[in-house]
XYZ file of C-alpha atoms in Angstrom:
672
model
C 18.696 -70.956 7.569
C 19.678 -69.828 11.055
C 21.590 -66.536 11.436
C 24.146 -65.764 14.069
C 21.780 -63.294 15.776
C 18.939 -65.782 16.002
C 21.187 -68.461 17.400
C 22.759 -66.239 20.047
C 22.020 -66.836 23.750
C 20.561 -63.326 24.059
C 18.063 -64.041 21.302
C 17.057 -67.292 22.950
C 16.623 -65.513 26.252
C 14.506 -62.856 24.514
C 12.184 -65.508 23.127
C 11.852 -67.090 26.529
C 11.175 -63.803 28.352
C 8.518 -62.460 25.980
C 5.409 -64.528 25.437
C 3.018 -63.892 22.514
C 0.611 -62.153 24.919
C 3.315 -59.614 25.882
C 4.049 -58.883 22.245
C 0.321 -58.342 21.649
C 0.182 -55.658 24.362
C 3.324 -53.986 23.050
C 1.874 -53.894 19.535
C -1.453 -52.542 20.841
C 0.322 -49.814 22.797
C 2.322 -48.797 19.733
C -0.813 -48.628 17.588
C -2.612 -46.545 20.222
C 0.409 -44.240 20.472
C 0.482 -43.887 16.685
C -3.203 -42.922 16.661
C -2.686 -40.380 19.435
C 0.427 -39.047 17.681
C -1.486 -38.516 14.450
C -4.286 -36.743 16.315
C -1.786 -34.510 18.119
C 0.216 -33.768 14.940
C -3.004 -32.899 13.119
C -4.093 -30.660 16.012
C -0.732 -28.861 15.963
C -1.010 -28.391 12.194
C -4.550 -27.005 12.545
C -3.353 -24.652 15.268
C -0.469 -23.414 13.092
C -2.796 -23.014 10.117
C -5.265 -21.103 12.274
C -2.558 -18.778 13.559
C -1.250 -18.238 10.014
C -4.751 -17.497 8.668
C -5.575 -15.182 11.599
C -2.359 -13.188 11.181
C -2.787 -13.021 7.402
C -6.451 -11.974 7.786
C -5.512 -9.090 10.071
C -2.734 -8.030 7.723
C -4.823 -8.164 4.531
C -7.690 -6.270 6.192
C -5.287 -3.611 7.454
C -3.659 -3.334 4.013
C -7.082 -3.093 2.347
C -8.173 -0.323 4.744
C -4.988 1.675 4.116
C -5.146 1.266 0.339
C -8.886 2.033 0.233
C -8.275 5.220 2.236
C -5.576 6.356 -0.215
C -7.595 5.616 -3.371
C -10.838 7.035 -1.913
C -9.049 10.252 -0.943
C -7.707 10.649 -4.485
C -11.117 9.993 -6.070
C -12.887 12.330 -3.624
C -10.638 15.185 -4.724
C -11.462 14.482 -8.368
C -15.215 14.637 -7.638
C -14.945 18.298 -6.733
C -13.313 19.458 -9.978
C -16.372 19.302 -12.326
C -18.525 20.741 -9.510
C -16.180 23.737 -9.357
C -16.320 24.214 -13.144
C -20.129 23.919 -13.331
C -20.560 27.348 -11.736
C -18.376 29.157 -14.289
C -20.190 31.965 -16.127
C -18.648 30.806 -19.412
C -20.075 27.313 -18.889
C -23.502 28.641 -17.896
C -23.610 30.822 -21.003
C -22.438 27.960 -23.265
C -25.083 25.415 -22.194
C -27.811 28.076 -22.345
C -26.840 29.123 -25.873
C -26.152 25.724 -27.440
C -28.935 23.286 -26.589
C -29.625 20.041 -28.422
C -30.747 20.244 -32.064
C -32.764 17.026 -32.012
C -30.305 15.253 -34.298
C -30.626 17.728 -37.151
C -26.847 18.049 -37.530
C -24.181 15.383 -37.860
C -21.339 15.221 -35.310
C -18.949 16.676 -37.912
C -21.319 19.589 -38.597
C -21.683 20.270 -34.880
C -17.912 20.242 -34.440
C -17.418 22.726 -37.295
C -20.148 24.977 -35.950
C -19.032 24.981 -32.308
C -15.283 25.233 -32.909
C -15.890 28.368 -34.987
C -17.854 30.089 -32.192
C -15.486 32.645 -30.479
C -17.174 32.277 -27.097
C -16.925 28.484 -27.187
C -13.338 28.706 -28.430
C -12.474 30.887 -25.413
C -14.155 28.305 -23.179
C -12.134 25.541 -24.899
C -8.900 27.344 -24.033
C -10.069 27.906 -20.457
C -10.839 24.198 -20.121
C -7.402 23.383 -21.512
C -5.774 25.665 -18.924
C -7.803 24.004 -16.162
C -6.755 20.553 -17.393
C -3.082 21.489 -17.115
C -3.478 23.356 -13.828
C -5.474 20.627 -12.080
C -3.465 17.726 -13.478
C -6.468 15.758 -14.786
C -7.258 14.218 -18.142
C -9.757 15.659 -20.645
C -12.162 18.390 -19.421
C -15.368 18.981 -21.385
C -18.902 20.475 -21.326
C -22.104 18.768 -22.585
C -25.438 20.363 -23.420
C -28.813 18.980 -22.287
C -28.848 16.510 -25.221
C -25.459 15.038 -24.297
C -23.551 16.757 -27.145
C -20.000 17.866 -26.331
C -19.977 21.618 -27.065
C -16.562 22.495 -25.551
C -13.506 20.406 -24.657
C -9.921 20.804 -23.495
C -8.794 18.674 -26.485
C -10.478 20.977 -29.015
C -7.226 21.339 -30.966
C -6.483 17.594 -31.133
C -7.350 15.198 -33.996
C -9.432 13.113 -31.567
C -11.379 16.135 -30.297
C -14.657 15.123 -28.634
C -16.539 18.267 -29.687
C -19.685 17.241 -31.553
C -19.720 13.693 -30.085
C -22.866 12.655 -28.192
C -22.526 11.062 -24.729
C -26.176 10.810 -23.759
C -25.824 7.029 -23.269
C -23.061 7.387 -20.663
C -24.007 6.728 -17.037
C -22.181 9.810 -15.769
C -24.314 12.027 -18.088
C -27.595 10.493 -16.918
C -26.522 10.786 -13.266
C -25.597 14.459 -13.627
C -28.828 15.231 -15.528
C -30.724 13.777 -12.561
C -29.193 16.522 -10.420
C -26.432 14.495 -8.743
C -22.653 14.352 -9.292
C -21.897 11.450 -11.632
C -19.189 8.788 -11.814
C -18.442 5.969 -14.276
C -15.624 3.772 -15.501
C -15.440 3.267 -19.282
C -13.085 3.050 -22.241
C -12.926 6.460 -23.929
C -15.166 6.719 -26.984
C -12.616 8.674 -29.011
C -9.380 7.986 -27.084
C -9.863 4.217 -26.498
C -8.121 4.716 -23.140
C -9.454 3.314 -19.872
C -10.609 6.123 -17.611
C -12.710 7.239 -14.674
C -15.300 9.853 -15.617
C -16.569 12.420 -13.083
C -19.439 14.798 -13.848
C -21.573 17.530 -12.278
C -24.880 19.121 -13.332
C -24.965 22.671 -14.730
C -27.992 24.526 -13.378
C -29.225 27.739 -15.013
C -32.120 29.588 -13.324
C -33.066 26.446 -11.407
C -33.103 24.205 -14.496
C -30.656 21.462 -15.511
C -29.162 22.719 -18.762
C -26.005 20.656 -19.183
C -23.115 18.743 -17.640
C -19.415 19.363 -16.911
C -17.172 16.295 -16.959
C -13.533 15.258 -16.569
C -11.654 12.107 -17.494
C -8.951 10.657 -15.225
C -6.763 7.993 -16.834
C -7.086 4.798 -14.807
C -3.403 3.934 -15.206
C -2.509 6.827 -12.891
C -3.906 4.831 -9.952
C -1.409 2.075 -10.745
C 1.198 3.518 -8.341
C -1.196 2.825 -5.456
C -2.635 -0.505 -6.603
C 0.738 -2.054 -7.430
C 2.084 -1.578 -3.889
C 0.195 -4.780 -2.993
C -1.216 -7.753 -4.873
C -4.555 -6.092 -5.586
C -7.001 -5.190 -8.333
C -9.941 -2.855 -8.989
C -13.303 -3.858 -10.468
C -16.067 -1.670 -11.861
C -19.747 -1.820 -10.942
C -20.233 -4.800 -13.327
C -17.450 -6.922 -11.792
C -14.875 -6.410 -14.578
C -11.220 -6.100 -13.484
C -10.130 -2.655 -14.710
C -6.706 -2.341 -13.012
C -4.520 -5.012 -11.433
C -1.049 -5.642 -10.074
C -1.093 -8.657 -12.401
C -1.891 -7.322 -15.924
C -3.178 -10.779 -16.938
C -6.243 -10.215 -14.712
C -7.314 -7.018 -16.458
C -10.583 -7.293 -18.413
C -11.373 -10.565 -16.660
C -14.696 -10.737 -14.829
C -15.437 -11.975 -11.323
C -17.447 -15.228 -11.342
C -21.171 -14.469 -11.542
C -20.597 -10.734 -12.131
C -23.220 -8.418 -13.626
C -21.312 -7.884 -16.885
C -22.911 -11.077 -18.185
C -26.305 -9.381 -18.044
C -25.253 -6.598 -20.426
C -26.094 -6.900 -24.085
C -23.217 -7.300 -26.577
C -23.803 -3.722 -27.736
C -23.635 -2.406 -24.177
C -20.390 -4.303 -23.491
C -18.862 -3.003 -26.716
C -19.860 0.590 -25.896
C -18.463 0.435 -22.353
C -15.374 -1.771 -22.756
C -14.680 -1.882 -26.532
C -14.872 -5.689 -26.283
C -17.577 -8.309 -25.960
C -16.034 -11.356 -24.201
C -14.562 -11.532 -20.689
C -12.716 -14.523 -19.279
C -13.497 -15.360 -15.670
C -10.981 -14.540 -12.943
C -9.531 -17.968 -12.009
C -10.701 -17.915 -8.405
C -12.266 -20.781 -6.483
C -12.811 -21.858 -2.891
C -9.734 -23.566 -1.432
C -11.907 -26.233 0.228
C -9.731 -26.204 3.363
C -11.727 -27.619 6.326
C -12.238 -24.997 9.010
C -11.128 -22.082 6.803
C -13.965 -21.217 4.409
C -12.470 -17.783 3.636
C -9.461 -19.284 1.843
C -9.479 -19.253 -1.962
C -7.142 -20.371 -4.738
C -6.084 -18.043 -7.528
C -4.931 -19.594 -10.767
C -2.273 -22.280 -10.412
C -0.685 -20.940 -7.233
C -0.312 -23.955 -4.903
C -0.788 -21.847 -1.770
C -4.257 -20.617 -0.812
C -4.956 -16.907 -0.412
C -7.207 -14.463 1.437
C -9.205 -11.735 -0.292
C -10.201 -8.428 1.311
C -12.880 -6.390 -0.481
C -13.699 -2.710 -0.096
C -16.363 -0.745 -1.982
C -15.346 2.703 -3.183
C -17.392 5.568 -4.670
C -20.653 4.154 -3.339
C -19.986 0.702 -4.783
C -19.072 1.888 -8.274
C -15.481 0.680 -7.752
C -14.458 -2.477 -5.933
C -11.005 -2.816 -4.336
C -9.727 -6.379 -3.869
C -6.476 -7.084 -1.972
C -4.939 -10.562 -2.316
C -2.717 -12.073 0.362
C -1.190 -15.469 -0.412
C -0.192 -17.776 2.436
C 3.268 -19.110 1.479
C 4.155 -22.154 3.520
C 0.525 -23.084 4.240
C 0.763 -26.285 2.206
C 4.149 -27.081 3.759
C 2.454 -27.383 7.168
C 0.995 -30.693 6.020
C 4.507 -31.994 5.506
C 5.426 -30.743 8.984
C 2.448 -32.629 10.346
C 3.919 -35.839 8.921
C 7.339 -34.972 10.377
C 5.838 -34.314 13.803
C 3.847 -37.537 13.582
C 7.017 -39.450 12.826
C 8.776 -37.665 15.675
C 6.038 -38.583 18.142
C 5.906 -42.131 16.877
C 9.663 -42.334 17.300
C 9.264 -41.039 20.841
C 6.682 -43.780 21.457
C 9.125 -46.350 20.183
C 11.690 -44.898 22.588
C 9.246 -45.238 25.488
C 8.508 -48.848 24.597
C 12.191 -49.504 24.171
C 12.885 -48.038 27.626
C 10.207 -50.265 29.168
C 11.768 -53.285 27.497
C 15.177 -52.122 28.708
C 13.880 -52.112 32.305
C 13.038 -55.778 31.860
C 16.724 -56.274 31.107
C 16.860 -56.866 27.375
C 20.149 -55.464 26.113
C 19.067 -55.641 22.520
C 16.036 -53.471 23.141
C 18.137 -51.071 25.195
C 20.504 -50.560 22.255
C 17.529 -50.006 19.949
C 16.161 -47.448 22.413
C 19.404 -45.472 22.307
C 19.329 -45.520 18.509
C 15.671 -44.468 18.397
C 16.273 -41.656 20.860
C 19.092 -40.256 18.735
C 16.835 -40.515 15.702
C 14.053 -38.689 17.562
C 16.392 -35.861 18.564
C 17.496 -35.583 14.957
C 13.865 -35.293 13.860
C 13.261 -32.687 16.557
C 16.191 -30.562 15.357
C 15.079 -30.979 11.755
C 11.582 -29.837 12.726
C 12.953 -26.804 14.580
C 15.197 -25.925 11.634
C 12.189 -26.104 9.297
C 10.363 -23.307 11.150
C 10.563 -19.635 10.146
C 11.168 -18.509 13.743
C 14.515 -18.527 15.528
C 14.201 -20.819 18.578
C 16.393 -20.800 21.713
C 15.705 -23.007 24.738
C 17.590 -22.397 28.004
C 17.501 -24.089 31.402
C 16.714 -22.427 34.741
C 20.263 -21.053 34.945
C 20.094 -19.463 31.497
C 22.372 -22.030 29.853
C 21.496 -23.018 26.273
C 19.933 -26.448 25.873
C 18.901 -26.296 22.207
C 18.628 -23.784 19.360
C 17.902 -23.933 15.639
C 19.753 -22.575 12.616
C 17.245 -19.751 12.132
C 18.182 -18.382 15.573
C 21.865 -18.416 14.565
C 21.047 -16.648 11.262
C 18.933 -13.910 12.880
C 21.605 -13.049 15.455
C 24.517 -13.731 13.043
C 26.386 -15.702 15.699
C 29.865 -16.788 14.518
C 30.736 -20.508 14.614
C 33.518 -20.147 17.197
C 31.098 -18.539 19.666
C 28.589 -21.367 19.181
C 31.258 -23.985 19.726
C 32.508 -22.299 22.906
C 29.069 -22.679 24.555
C 29.911 -19.535 26.557
C 26.427 -18.147 27.232
C 27.697 -14.937 28.843
C 29.868 -14.143 25.821
C 26.953 -14.930 23.493
C 24.667 -12.571 25.447
C 27.221 -9.740 25.178
C 27.573 -10.403 21.438
C 23.834 -10.177 20.687
C 23.436 -7.045 22.844
C 25.954 -5.257 20.665
C 23.649 -5.563 17.626
C 20.722 -3.724 19.235
C 19.680 -0.085 19.302
C 18.641 -0.390 22.974
C 20.895 -3.082 24.498
C 20.178 -2.071 28.100
C 16.419 -2.493 27.686
C 17.020 -5.877 26.061
C 19.159 -7.051 29.002
C 16.682 -5.692 31.561
C 13.876 -7.706 29.933
C 15.996 -10.884 30.022
C 16.877 -10.414 33.702
C 13.245 -9.677 34.581
C 12.050 -12.902 32.929
C 14.749 -15.017 34.573
C 13.585 -13.597 37.921
C 9.934 -14.453 37.140
C 9.952 -17.963 35.609
C 6.149 -18.142 35.094
C 5.908 -14.941 33.058
C 5.353 -14.767 29.271
C 6.309 -11.750 27.182
C 6.342 -10.213 23.712
C 8.293 -7.167 22.594
C 9.950 -5.736 19.485
C 13.729 -5.473 18.997
C 15.298 -2.875 16.704
C 18.698 -3.806 15.261
C 21.373 -1.271 14.348
C 21.395 -2.591 10.766
C 17.696 -1.660 10.381
C 16.090 -5.055 10.991
C 12.981 -5.378 13.197
C 12.482 -8.618 15.166
C 9.475 -9.766 17.212
C 10.612 -11.487 20.427
C 8.389 -13.972 22.277
C 9.230 -15.767 25.516
C 7.352 -18.313 27.589
C 8.251 -20.825 30.305
C 9.186 -24.401 29.439
C 7.346 -26.822 31.676
C 7.835 -30.417 32.630
C 4.438 -31.371 33.978
C 3.518 -28.520 36.326
C 7.118 -27.517 37.051
C 9.015 -24.819 35.138
C 12.267 -26.339 33.903
C 13.523 -23.620 31.555
C 12.542 -20.889 29.133
C 11.778 -20.846 25.383
C 12.660 -17.781 23.280
C 11.271 -17.286 19.765
C 12.453 -14.582 17.328
C 10.589 -13.618 14.152
C 11.934 -11.233 11.459
C 9.163 -8.699 10.655
C 11.398 -6.160 8.880
C 9.631 -6.451 5.504
C 6.195 -6.159 7.072
C 7.245 -2.984 8.913
C 8.693 -1.521 5.702
C 5.515 -2.281 3.763
C 3.314 -0.586 6.369
C 5.657 2.425 6.472
C 5.583 2.703 2.652
C 1.775 2.633 2.643
C 1.694 5.421 5.268
C 4.160 7.488 3.217
C 2.077 7.035 0.046
C -0.946 8.372 1.935
C 0.736 11.676 2.933
C 3.642 12.391 0.560
C 4.041 13.033 -3.148
C 6.121 10.097 -4.520
C 7.961 12.230 -7.103
C 9.204 15.163 -4.960
C 8.801 13.616 -1.471
C 6.927 16.766 -0.460
C 3.686 16.618 1.595
C 0.651 16.036 -0.608
C -2.717 17.786 -0.473
C -3.976 15.568 2.362
C -1.017 16.239 4.707
C -1.007 19.937 3.714
C -4.650 20.233 4.832
C -3.759 18.737 8.256
C -0.857 21.172 8.737
C -2.964 24.103 7.539
C -5.592 23.258 10.183
C -2.847 23.250 12.850
C -1.478 26.619 11.673
C -4.984 28.129 11.620
C -5.560 26.995 15.218
C -2.167 28.361 16.331
C -2.830 31.640 14.501
C -6.162 32.045 16.252
C -4.620 31.206 19.624
C -1.559 33.482 19.248
C -3.299 36.226 17.202
C -0.566 36.009 14.584
C -1.022 35.973 10.832
C -0.061 33.270 8.365
C 0.003 33.062 4.595
C -0.488 30.620 1.723
C 1.625 31.006 -1.436
C 0.218 29.273 -4.520
C 2.909 28.654 -7.192
C 2.440 27.655 -10.823
C 5.541 27.072 -12.967
C 5.691 29.054 -16.196
C 6.116 27.219 -19.541
C 6.159 23.854 -17.781
C 3.881 22.315 -20.436
C 6.319 23.572 -23.110
C 9.188 21.844 -21.302
C 7.218 18.601 -21.042
C 6.120 18.665 -24.684
C 9.577 19.457 -26.043
C 11.891 17.395 -23.833
C 9.577 14.739 -22.412
C 8.163 13.900 -18.996
C 11.537 12.744 -17.615
C 12.934 16.258 -17.958
C 9.729 17.644 -16.429
C 9.998 15.273 -13.457
C 13.632 16.223 -12.864
C 12.708 19.911 -12.942
C 9.886 19.339 -10.429
C 12.341 17.660 -8.046
C 14.819 20.543 -8.516
C 12.061 23.111 -7.798
C 11.016 21.163 -4.685
C 14.618 21.264 -3.378
C 14.853 25.018 -3.995
C 11.548 25.721 -2.254
C 12.563 23.682 0.790
C 15.814 25.640 1.030
C 14.016 29.053 1.040
C 11.576 28.532 3.918
C 11.862 27.959 7.647
C 11.563 24.597 9.356
C 8.213 25.734 10.777
C 6.858 26.326 7.222
C 5.448 23.699 4.884
C 6.087 23.156 1.167
C 3.597 20.842 -0.576
C 2.863 19.679 -4.119
C -0.777 19.582 -5.200
C -0.092 17.916 -8.542
C 1.279 18.812 -11.971
C 3.393 21.954 -11.703
C 1.454 23.407 -8.733
C 3.245 23.942 -5.407
C 1.889 25.489 -2.206
C 3.910 27.124 0.596
C 2.407 27.613 4.079
C 4.093 30.391 6.080
C 3.350 30.275 9.819
C 4.001 32.695 12.717
C 3.968 35.944 10.720
C 3.269 39.372 12.195
C -0.089 39.954 13.872
C -0.592 42.993 11.620
C -2.059 41.954 8.247
C -0.150 44.612 6.291
C 3.174 43.635 7.853
C 2.388 39.935 7.344
C 1.661 40.637 3.673
C 5.066 42.338 3.306
C 6.724 39.337 4.964
C 4.943 36.954 2.592
C 5.955 39.126 -0.383
C 9.561 38.901 0.797
C 9.415 35.105 0.840
C 7.802 35.135 -2.621
C 10.650 37.339 -3.882
C 13.240 34.929 -2.450
C 11.469 32.043 -4.149
C 11.431 33.816 -7.521
C 15.159 34.597 -7.182
C 15.870 30.974 -6.266
C 13.930 29.678 -9.249
C 15.774 31.995 -11.668
C 19.152 30.548 -10.654
C 20.840 28.350 -13.301
C 19.729 24.734 -13.192
C 22.061 22.732 -10.944
C 24.122 20.013 -12.683
C 22.537 17.335 -10.548
C 19.112 18.231 -11.997
C 20.399 16.966 -15.369
C 17.708 18.471 -17.590
C 19.823 17.778 -20.666
C 19.031 20.037 -23.630
C 16.214 21.627 -21.646
C 18.708 23.539 -19.470
C 19.801 25.583 -22.502
C 16.272 26.708 -23.486
C 14.446 26.905 -20.175
C 14.897 29.056 -17.064
C 12.526 28.149 -14.209
C 10.088 30.856 -13.140
C 6.696 30.884 -11.493
C 3.537 32.912 -10.999
C 2.779 33.210 -7.286
C -0.534 33.936 -5.582
C -0.365 35.131 -1.955
C -3.242 34.975 0.544
C -2.716 36.226 4.131
C -5.085 35.083 6.876
C -5.501 35.112 10.632
C -7.062 32.295 12.596
C -10.119 30.612 11.171
C -11.609 33.679 9.532
C -12.180 31.640 6.371
C -12.486 27.953 5.502
C -9.618 25.947 4.041
C -11.400 25.679 0.689
C -12.012 29.440 0.584
C -8.400 30.171 1.562
C -7.003 27.924 -1.182
C -9.503 29.315 -3.700
C -8.336 32.870 -3.003
C -4.671 31.914 -3.271
C -5.433 30.080 -6.524
C -7.305 33.095 -7.922
C -4.436 35.382 -6.880
C -2.021 33.119 -8.745
C -4.168 33.172 -11.889
C -4.403 36.963 -11.630
C -0.601 37.102 -11.351
C -0.227 34.830 -14.381
C -2.702 36.869 -16.452
C -1.286 40.234 -15.394
C 2.348 39.158 -15.906
C 2.112 38.312 -19.614
C 4.747 40.549 -21.136
C 6.076 41.608 -17.693
C 9.247 40.654 -15.834
C 9.466 37.764 -13.371
C 9.497 40.223 -10.431
C 5.917 41.213 -11.256
C 4.464 37.684 -11.267
C 2.868 37.861 -7.808
C -0.858 38.163 -7.119
C -1.859 39.370 -3.648
C -4.918 38.965 -1.470
C -5.323 39.433 2.274
């Protein structure tokens, strides 16, 4: 059957013009072009994957460093607490007087015997006070046999007094003369915790151990800022952003070499599923892994903390990585379409109208594929000619700059430039950069734009070339607002208390060093005020932690309002606050009077009725804020930071002890 097209004169002419040999060369050229197009599309995909992996690698390593610094700083502070307690005279006397009995008594008999000893009971109460003051978990003392002879939970049903901990790693480490550390599930509490210990030395001999327990869940605020998890020395996941990972074990981890009894003693369980992690098997990127059923590969950054006893693992998934393979196919089709256009143009030169019409159709199709490819990218793309007129842009560019439809349709580039300038914090700098690049066509650039609505955009620009000639300029815009916010949040977590937004211990130390240097240079005095809220534990126990948190925020606001801008108010944890007064009188006596005046203002501020916005509920009727304040005046670097804080802390405890039964005006301990 002969169709109208086949019987037309043009078709007959086409058959006469093109011999089988010509068609063979055309087909060969198309096949060669297809092969080259696939190679080029694959190379582009590999380049994009490489850039994505490189950027993600830098980001995950930076995030891991920041998070490791925060967690390590917190753990380092905890290491010093049992060391401080090990030198207490009460502890030294206790371990000297209550050595191991060789198993002659049962744990219950030991508990009855030691809880009835007045000296040990006084030590129990001291340990309980230290637990509340230092905002840690349980605080206890072990003799040389590993028996708990005193504990801050002495009055609780799950008291550890009488329990033997000789099999714990932290006990063995401390009895070897070194500070100890271990992760384990509490023997009596069944709560995951980090255990820190220090040896107690009496007359040059190791006679016992002091230890504290820090509940692992309290590190969750740091870990859950990123997709990350912590492992112990045996490769078991002990804390994770994803709770499903907890108590899973890394493939090939050392926990498999423990006996069932050892696993039960340490973890209160015997079986551990493996973390579903495997190599991604992506050619050229051996570092990529796959976690669970997530279709996108991920990068893992590992940091060892506490000498390898804790492992920090930060996970960074690569969303869109798999989609690049689809873009490779789209680019291949685009290039193949362009090859068809080239062949069609060659045929058109020969004079075949039919092929010329096909070429026009293929070119339109190719442009459509190009726009679709541009619209599929995450970056906003704008291409202009040598005069600055727009030649092509994608939808992402329109979305980033929020350009209205009527302005796009007008194609008024001057009006569009004025519109985008109005969204920027520094419009003049933006315009100057544009003019500079238009005056230097060969130049490439990268800068950061800050929008008035808070967004942060990376701007890239490079010349568009046709052969060796510059024919225009390509602008690319990438929204990095979320990345900037994440990095800022990590920095804030490192230096500020998340509850009160006051500087934490780390930032306070930095400012104290600056004040000490200024004091030494100017020969002026400064002072540290150590505050401890009265009856705060009673408030927490009666009305709950929410009421306690609201009171802490209210106290923070009042402290900030009673000091100068040059002073610093910090929270060390729990109900402890520290005020740093700078630029006091050069005379120590006068500086002490000035510091006393500030302490008096603070006490008056705390005694004011609770503001309605604090919303303590029923607690406001039964509780009036007050505090015991320790004052330590110093000049220059006459004492170390640790000594200065120790004196202020001792002054506060003296004020608290001396003020029992006294008025609030007398709750100030002084040292100079």
